[in-house]
Coordinates of C-alpha atoms and ligand atoms in Angstrom, one line a residue:
M1 CA -33.0 11.2 -4.6
P2 CA -30.2 8.8 -5.4
E3 CA -30.9 5.2 -5.5
L4 CA -29.8 3.7 -2.2
R5 CA -28.3 0.2 -2.4
S6 CA -29.0 -0.6 1.2
T7 CA -28.7 -4.3 0.4
D8 CA -25.1 -4.1 -0.6
T9 CA -22.8 -6.1 1.6
V10 CA -19.0 -6.1 1.7
T11 CA -18.8 -9.6 0.4
G12 CA -21.4 -8.9 -2.2
L13 CA -19.3 -5.9 -3.4
L14 CA -16.1 -8.0 -3.4
A15 CA -17.9 -10.6 -5.4
E16 CA -18.7 -8.0 -8.1
I17 CA -15.0 -7.5 -8.7
A18 CA -13.9 -11.1 -8.1
D19 CA -13.0 -11.6 -11.7
V20 CA -11.1 -8.4 -12.3
G21 CA -7.4 -8.7 -12.7
R22 CA -7.1 -12.4 -11.8
D23 CA -3.6 -13.6 -12.5
R24 CA -3.7 -17.1 -14.0
Q25 CA 0.0 -17.6 -13.8
R26 CA 0.8 -16.4 -10.3
G27 CA -2.6 -17.1 -8.8
G28 CA -4.5 -14.3 -6.9
Y29 CA -4.8 -10.9 -8.5
S30 CA -2.4 -8.6 -10.4
R31 CA -3.9 -5.1 -10.5
P32 CA -1.1 -2.7 -11.2
V33 CA -1.9 1.0 -11.2
F34 CA -3.2 2.4 -14.5
S35 CA -3.6 -1.2 -15.9
T36 CA -6.9 -2.3 -17.5
A37 CA -7.7 -4.2 -14.3
E38 CA -7.2 -1.2 -12.1
R39 CA -9.1 1.1 -14.4
D40 CA -12.0 -1.4 -14.4
L41 CA -12.0 -1.3 -10.6
T42 CA -11.9 2.5 -10.4
G43 CA -14.7 2.7 -13.0
W44 CA -16.7 0.2 -10.9
F45 CA -16.1 2.3 -7.8
I46 CA -17.1 5.6 -9.5
A47 CA -20.4 3.9 -10.7
H48 CA -21.1 2.8 -7.1
A49 CA -20.3 6.3 -5.7
Q50 CA -22.4 8.1 -8.3
R51 CA -25.3 5.7 -7.7
R52 CA -25.2 6.8 -4.0
G53 CA -25.3 10.5 -5.1
L54 CA -21.7 11.2 -4.2
D55 CA -19.8 13.9 -6.1
V56 CA -16.8 12.2 -7.7
H57 CA -13.6 13.9 -8.9
T58 CA -10.1 12.9 -9.6
D59 CA -7.4 15.2 -8.2
L60 CA -4.1 16.2 -9.8
N61 CA -2.3 13.1 -8.5
G62 CA -5.0 10.6 -9.6
V63 CA -6.6 10.2 -6.2
I64 CA -10.3 9.7 -6.6
W65 CA -12.6 11.5 -4.1
A66 CA -16.3 10.7 -3.8
S67 CA -17.9 13.2 -1.5
S68 CA -21.2 14.2 0.1
G69 CA -21.5 17.7 1.5
D70 CA -19.7 21.0 1.1
L71 CA -15.9 20.4 1.4
S72 CA -15.0 24.0 1.9
S73 CA -15.3 23.8 5.7
G74 CA -11.9 21.9 5.7
E75 CA -13.2 19.4 8.2
S76 CA -14.3 16.5 6.1
V77 CA -14.1 13.0 7.4
V78 CA -12.5 10.8 4.8
T79 CA -12.3 7.0 4.6
G80 CA -10.8 4.9 1.8
S81 CA -8.0 2.7 0.7
H82 CA -6.6 1.5 -2.7
L83 CA -7.6 -0.8 -5.5
D84 CA -4.1 -1.7 -7.0
S85 CA -2.4 -4.9 -5.8
V86 CA 0.9 -6.6 -5.5
P87 CA 1.7 -9.2 -8.2
G88 CA -0.4 -12.3 -7.4
G89 CA -2.0 -10.6 -4.3
G90 CA -5.1 -11.4 -2.3
A91 CA -8.6 -10.2 -2.8
F92 CA -8.8 -8.0 0.3
D93 CA -5.7 -5.8 0.6
G94 CA -7.1 -2.5 -0.5
P95 CA -10.6 -3.5 -1.9
L96 CA -11.8 -4.5 1.6
G97 CA -11.4 -0.8 2.7
I98 CA -13.1 0.5 -0.4
C99 CA -16.1 -1.9 -0.2
S100 CA -16.4 -1.3 3.5
A101 CA -16.5 2.4 2.9
L102 CA -19.4 2.1 0.5
V103 CA -21.3 -0.2 2.9
A104 CA -20.5 2.1 5.9
F105 CA -21.9 5.0 3.8
D106 CA -25.1 3.1 3.2
R107 CA -25.5 2.3 6.9
L108 CA -24.9 5.9 7.9
Q109 CA -27.6 7.0 5.4
Q110 CA -30.0 4.4 7.0
R111 CA -29.3 5.8 10.4
G112 CA -30.6 9.2 9.4
F113 CA -28.5 11.3 11.8
T114 CA -27.3 14.8 11.0
P115 CA -23.6 15.0 10.2
L116 CA -21.7 18.1 11.3
R117 CA -19.2 17.8 8.5
P118 CA -18.9 16.2 5.0
L119 CA -17.8 12.7 4.3
S120 CA -15.6 11.5 1.5
I121 CA -14.4 8.1 0.2
A122 CA -10.9 8.2 -1.3
V123 CA -9.2 5.7 -3.6
F124 CA -5.4 6.1 -3.7
P125 CA -3.3 5.0 -6.7
E126 CA -0.1 2.9 -6.6
E127 CA -0.4 2.1 -2.9
E128 CA 1.7 -1.0 -3.4
G129 CA 4.4 0.6 -5.5
S130 CA 4.2 -2.6 -7.7
R131 CA 4.5 -0.7 -11.0
F132 CA 6.7 2.3 -10.3
G133 CA 8.6 1.0 -7.2
V134 CA 7.6 3.6 -4.6
A135 CA 4.9 2.5 -2.2
C136 CA 2.0 4.9 -1.4
L137 CA 2.9 7.0 -4.4
G138 CA -0.4 8.8 -4.7
S139 CA -0.5 9.8 -1.1
R140 CA 3.2 10.7 -1.2
L141 CA 2.6 13.0 -4.1
L142 CA -0.5 14.5 -2.5
T143 CA 1.3 15.3 0.7
G144 CA 4.6 16.4 -0.8
A145 CA 6.5 13.4 0.5
I146 CA 8.1 12.8 -2.8
D147 CA 9.8 15.2 -5.2
P148 CA 7.4 15.4 -8.3
D149 CA 10.4 15.5 -10.7
R150 CA 11.7 12.3 -9.3
A151 CA 8.2 10.8 -9.4
R152 CA 7.6 11.8 -13.0
S153 CA 10.8 9.9 -14.0
L154 CA 10.1 6.7 -12.2
R155 CA 9.9 3.8 -14.7
D156 CA 7.9 0.6 -14.8
A157 CA 9.3 -2.7 -15.8
D158 CA 8.7 -1.9 -19.5
G159 CA 10.6 1.4 -19.3
N160 CA 7.6 3.7 -19.4
T161 CA 7.9 6.7 -17.1
L162 CA 5.2 7.7 -14.6
A163 CA 4.8 10.9 -16.6
E164 CA 4.1 9.0 -19.8
V165 CA 1.7 6.5 -18.2
A166 CA -0.1 9.2 -16.2
A167 CA -0.6 11.3 -19.3
A168 CA -2.0 8.3 -21.2
S169 CA -4.4 7.8 -18.3
G170 CA -5.7 11.4 -18.5
L171 CA -3.6 13.1 -15.8
D172 CA -1.4 16.1 -16.6
P173 CA 2.0 15.0 -15.4
R174 CA 3.1 18.7 -15.0
F175 CA 0.7 19.0 -12.1
L176 CA 1.7 15.9 -10.2
G177 CA 2.9 16.9 -6.6
Q178 CA 1.9 18.4 -3.4
D179 CA -1.7 19.5 -3.5
D180 CA -2.5 21.7 -0.4
G181 CA -5.9 22.7 -1.9
T182 CA -7.1 19.1 -1.8
L183 CA -5.5 18.4 1.5
A184 CA -7.1 21.5 3.1
A185 CA -10.5 19.9 2.8
V186 CA -9.5 16.8 4.8
G187 CA -10.1 17.0 8.6
T188 CA -9.6 13.3 9.5
F189 CA -8.6 10.2 7.5
L190 CA -9.7 6.7 8.6
E191 CA -8.6 3.7 6.6
L192 CA -10.0 0.2 7.1
H193 CA -7.7 -2.6 6.0
V194 CA -7.4 -6.3 6.2
E195 CA -5.0 -7.3 8.9
Q196 CA -1.8 -8.6 7.3
G197 CA -0.6 -10.7 10.2
R198 CA -2.0 -12.8 13.1
G199 CA -2.7 -10.2 15.7
L200 CA -6.5 -10.4 15.6
V201 CA -6.6 -14.2 15.1
D202 CA -4.4 -14.7 18.2
L203 CA -6.7 -12.4 20.2
S204 CA -9.9 -13.9 18.8
K205 CA -11.2 -10.4 17.8
P206 CA -12.8 -9.4 14.5
V207 CA -11.7 -5.7 14.5
G208 CA -8.6 -3.9 15.8
I209 CA -7.3 -0.3 15.9
A210 CA -3.8 0.7 14.6
R211 CA -1.3 2.0 17.1
S212 CA 1.7 2.4 14.8
I213 CA 3.3 1.5 11.5
L214 CA 6.8 0.2 11.4
G215 CA 9.5 2.3 9.9
H216 CA 10.3 0.8 6.4
G217 CA 11.9 1.4 3.1
R218 CA 13.0 0.0 -0.2
W219 CA 16.5 -0.1 -1.8
R220 CA 17.7 -1.2 -5.2
I221 CA 20.9 -3.2 -5.1
T222 CA 22.7 -3.5 -8.4
V223 CA 25.6 -6.0 -8.8
E224 CA 27.7 -5.7 -11.9
G225 CA 30.0 -8.4 -13.2
Q226 CA 31.0 -9.8 -16.5
G227 CA 28.4 -11.3 -18.9
N228 CA 29.8 -14.3 -20.6
H229 CA 29.2 -17.8 -22.0
A230 CA 28.1 -20.5 -19.7
G231 CA 30.0 -23.2 -21.4
S232 CA 33.3 -21.7 -22.5
T233 CA 34.0 -19.6 -19.3
L234 CA 36.0 -21.6 -16.7
M235 CA 34.7 -21.3 -13.1
A236 CA 38.0 -19.7 -12.1
D237 CA 37.6 -17.0 -14.8
R238 CA 34.1 -15.8 -13.8
R239 CA 32.9 -12.5 -12.3
D240 CA 29.3 -13.7 -11.8
P241 CA 26.9 -11.2 -10.3
M242 CA 24.3 -13.9 -9.7
V243 CA 26.7 -15.6 -7.3
T244 CA 27.1 -12.3 -5.4
A245 CA 23.4 -11.7 -5.5
A246 CA 22.7 -15.1 -3.9
R247 CA 25.2 -14.4 -1.1
V248 CA 23.6 -10.9 -0.6
V249 CA 20.2 -12.5 -0.1
V250 CA 21.6 -14.7 2.6
A251 CA 23.4 -11.6 4.1
V252 CA 20.1 -9.8 4.2
R253 CA 18.5 -12.5 6.3
E254 CA 21.5 -12.6 8.6
A255 CA 21.4 -8.8 9.0
A256 CA 17.8 -8.9 10.0
L257 CA 18.4 -11.8 12.5
A258 CA 21.2 -9.8 14.1
H259 CA 18.7 -6.9 14.9
P260 CA 15.7 -8.2 16.8
D261 CA 12.3 -7.2 15.6
S262 CA 13.7 -6.2 12.1
R263 CA 12.4 -7.7 8.9
A264 CA 14.4 -7.7 5.7
T265 CA 13.3 -9.2 2.4
V266 CA 14.5 -9.7 -1.2
G267 CA 11.3 -10.5 -3.0
R268 CA 12.4 -9.5 -6.5
L269 CA 15.6 -10.2 -8.4
T270 CA 16.4 -9.6 -12.0
P271 CA 19.4 -10.9 -13.9
V272 CA 20.4 -9.1 -17.1
P273 CA 20.2 -10.4 -19.8
G274 CA 18.6 -13.5 -18.1
G275 CA 19.4 -16.6 -20.2
T276 CA 19.9 -20.2 -19.0
N277 CA 23.3 -20.4 -20.9
V278 CA 24.4 -16.9 -20.1
I279 CA 26.4 -15.7 -17.1
A280 CA 24.6 -12.5 -16.2
S281 CA 26.3 -9.1 -16.7
S282 CA 24.3 -7.6 -13.8
V283 CA 21.7 -8.5 -11.3
T284 CA 19.3 -6.1 -9.6
L285 CA 17.8 -7.0 -6.2
W286 CA 15.0 -5.1 -4.5
L287 CA 15.4 -4.9 -0.7
D288 CA 12.6 -4.2 1.7
V289 CA 13.6 -3.5 5.4
R290 CA 11.4 -2.7 8.3
H291 CA 11.7 -2.2 12.1
P292 CA 9.5 -0.6 14.8
R293 CA 12.3 2.1 15.2
H294 CA 13.3 3.6 11.8
E295 CA 16.8 4.3 13.0
I296 CA 17.3 0.5 13.2
V297 CA 16.2 0.3 9.6
A298 CA 19.1 2.5 8.7
T299 CA 21.5 0.4 10.8
V300 CA 20.3 -2.8 9.1
V301 CA 20.6 -1.3 5.6
Q302 CA 24.1 -0.1 6.4
A303 CA 25.2 -3.6 7.6
I304 CA 23.8 -5.1 4.3
T305 CA 25.5 -2.4 2.2
T306 CA 28.9 -3.1 3.8
E307 CA 28.5 -6.9 3.5
A308 CA 27.3 -6.6 -0.1
G309 CA 30.5 -4.6 -1.0
R310 CA 32.7 -7.2 0.6
L311 CA 30.9 -10.1 -1.2
A312 CA 31.0 -8.2 -4.5
A313 CA 34.7 -7.6 -4.2
E314 CA 35.3 -11.3 -3.5
E315 CA 33.7 -12.1 -6.9
G316 CA 35.4 -9.3 -8.8
C317 CA 32.0 -7.5 -9.1
R318 CA 30.8 -4.0 -8.3
V319 CA 27.8 -3.2 -6.2
T320 CA 25.6 0.0 -5.7
V321 CA 22.8 0.5 -3.3
A322 CA 20.1 3.1 -4.1
E323 CA 17.3 4.2 -1.8
E324 CA 13.9 4.0 -3.5
S325 CA 11.6 5.1 -0.6
L326 CA 11.8 5.6 3.1
S327 CA 9.0 5.9 5.7
G328 CA 9.6 6.8 9.3
T329 CA 7.8 5.0 12.1
V330 CA 4.3 6.3 12.4
Q331 CA 2.5 6.6 15.8
F332 CA -1.1 7.3 15.2
P333 CA -2.4 10.2 17.4
T334 CA -3.5 9.0 20.8
G335 CA -6.6 11.3 21.0
L336 CA -8.1 9.8 17.9
R337 CA -7.1 6.3 18.9
D338 CA -8.7 6.7 22.3
M339 CA -11.9 8.0 20.6
L340 CA -12.0 4.9 18.4
S341 CA -11.3 2.6 21.4
H342 CA -14.3 4.3 23.2
T343 CA -16.5 3.8 20.1
L344 CA -15.4 0.2 19.4
P345 CA -15.0 -1.2 22.9
G346 CA -13.0 -4.4 23.1
S347 CA -11.0 -3.7 19.8
P348 CA -7.3 -4.2 20.5
L349 CA -4.5 -1.9 19.5
L350 CA -2.2 -3.3 16.8
D351 CA 1.2 -2.3 15.4
S352 CA 1.2 -2.7 11.6
G353 CA 4.1 -4.3 9.9
A354 CA 2.6 -3.2 6.6
G355 CA 2.7 0.3 5.2
H356 CA -0.5 2.2 4.3
D357 CA -1.6 5.5 2.8
A358 CA -2.9 6.4 6.3
G359 CA 0.7 6.4 7.5
V360 CA 1.7 8.8 4.8
L361 CA -1.3 11.1 5.3
A362 CA -0.6 11.1 9.1
A363 CA 2.2 13.6 8.5
R364 CA -0.4 16.2 7.3
V365 CA -3.8 15.2 8.6
E366 CA -5.2 13.5 11.7
S367 CA -5.3 9.8 10.7
A368 CA -6.2 6.4 12.0
M369 CA -6.8 2.8 10.9
L370 CA -9.0 -0.1 11.6
F371 CA -8.0 -3.7 10.9
V372 CA -10.3 -6.7 10.1
R373 CA -9.3 -10.2 11.1
N374 CA -7.5 -12.3 8.5
P375 CA -7.9 -16.0 9.6
T376 CA -4.8 -17.2 7.6
G377 CA -2.6 -14.3 8.9
V378 CA -1.2 -14.4 5.4
S379 CA -1.2 -11.4 3.0
H380 CA 0.4 -10.3 -0.3
S381 CA -0.6 -13.8 -1.3
P382 CA -3.8 -15.5 -2.7
E383 CA -4.1 -17.1 0.8
E384 CA -5.1 -13.8 2.3
Q385 CA -8.6 -14.3 3.7
V386 CA -11.5 -12.5 5.5
E387 CA -14.6 -14.3 6.8
A388 CA -18.0 -12.8 5.6
D389 CA -19.2 -12.1 9.2
D390 CA -15.9 -10.3 10.0
A391 CA -16.2 -8.2 6.8
E392 CA -19.7 -7.0 7.7
A393 CA -18.6 -6.4 11.3
G394 CA -15.7 -4.3 10.0
A395 CA -18.1 -2.2 7.9
I396 CA -20.3 -1.7 10.9
A397 CA -17.3 -0.7 13.0
L398 CA -16.3 1.7 10.3
A399 CA -19.8 3.2 10.2
D400 CA -19.8 3.6 14.0
A401 CA -16.4 5.3 13.9
L402 CA -17.3 7.6 11.0
Q403 CA -20.6 8.5 12.8
A404 CA -18.6 9.4 15.9
L405 CA -16.2 11.6 13.8
L406 CA -19.0 13.2 11.8
T407 CA -20.8 14.2 15.0
R408 CA -17.8 15.1 17.1
D409 CA -17.9 18.6 18.6
Ligands
GLV501 C1 2.2 -2.6 1.5 O1 1.3 -3.4 1.7 C2 3.5 -2.8 2.2 O2 3.5 -2.8 3.4 O3 4.4 -3.1 1.5
MN502 MN1 -2.9 -2.2 1.4
MN503 MN1 -0.3 -4.5 0.4

C-alpha cells in the first residue's frame, strides 16, 4: 500500500519548491526547460507521484505521465500543467496546477469512490517557450502541431539545438513528434492554472472555468543596418537598426491600439553585437500578438510588418519578419464546460488571454481548464500571487471536477 500523504496542501507543496530556480537578478523564478532547476522540479514531482503509488513514465517528447489504473481503455482523465517558467516569473504559473493535481489525487483517494476510468497527472515541458522560442512545445510535439524537424533545429540563446539539449537530457531526438499511441490513452484533459488577469478578483470568486483562449502567436523581427563606431560615425552617416527597432516598438503599440481587443508586445530585444560604444549591426525583436479572433492577429501582424518595412527603409536598414508560432482561437467544448459549471456552481466562465497546453491539446482531446484567483491580477512577474485559502479551494474544485469525470457514464 503506498504511503498516502493526505496532509499535503497546495501551499505546503509549493513551499517545498520555493527555493528551486530563484532568480536573484531578475527576481522571481527562472526555470527554463531542461535546466538544473526544471530537472530538480520534475525529480521532485516524480518522487511525489511514486510515493502515491502512481506509475511514472516519460514519453517520447519529454512529457511526464504519472498514472493510476490501466490506460489501455483510452478513456483516462488527465490533469496537469508545467514546471518551466518565463525568465523572472512567479511561483504559481505552472506549479499551481501540478501541486493542485497531487492534492486533488489525495482527496480522491480519501473519498474512496470507485473510478470508472484511470487518472493521470501530466507535466508538459517548455510550456512557456522561454528557452526554444515556441510556447507549449511539448504539447505541440505530442499532438503533431509542430514539424519535428523544425522543432529539432530550434536553438536556445546559447546556440544549442533542441535536438542536442533533449539528447543530453535522455530523450532520443529522432523520436520527437506526434505520438498517437500516448494520446490514444487520453480521454479528457483538465488543467488547473493561476488566473493571469483580474477576472476572478473583479467577480470576487475563487475559482473560474475557461471558456476560450485568445488566438496568439510569436514573430521574430530582424532589423539589419550597419555596425559602426559610436564616436567616429556622424549622425547623418548612420544606418542604425536600433533606431528602427525603437520606432517598430512604438508601431507595435499603435497597431494594437488600432484594433480593439488586440494585445501586442515586444518583451525581448537583442542588439548585435551589443556594446555601449558600438552602433549595432542588427537588432532582433520578438513580437507577441493576441486577439480573441485569430484572423485579427494576422491583420495586426500585417500592419506591423508593413510599417516596419517603411521605418527600416527610412533608416537605410532591411527588415525581415519570421513567424515562430501561431495558435488559433480555442473555444473549449460546451458540453464539458457545462458539466464543470454544474459540478462547480457559481464558478464564472473566463476567456484566457494566456496560452496553455490545454489549448493545444484541445485540437486532439476533449479539454477544459479551471482558474484560481490571483489577487494582484499580475502574472509573468514575481508579483503573481495566490492566497492559501484559494489554492486549497482550487484543489478541492479540481478534485470535484475529476471525480465527476472519473464517474461519468
Ligand atoms: C504563456 O503563459 C503565454 O500565454 O505566453
Ligand atoms: Mn502557464
Ligand atoms: Mn506563463
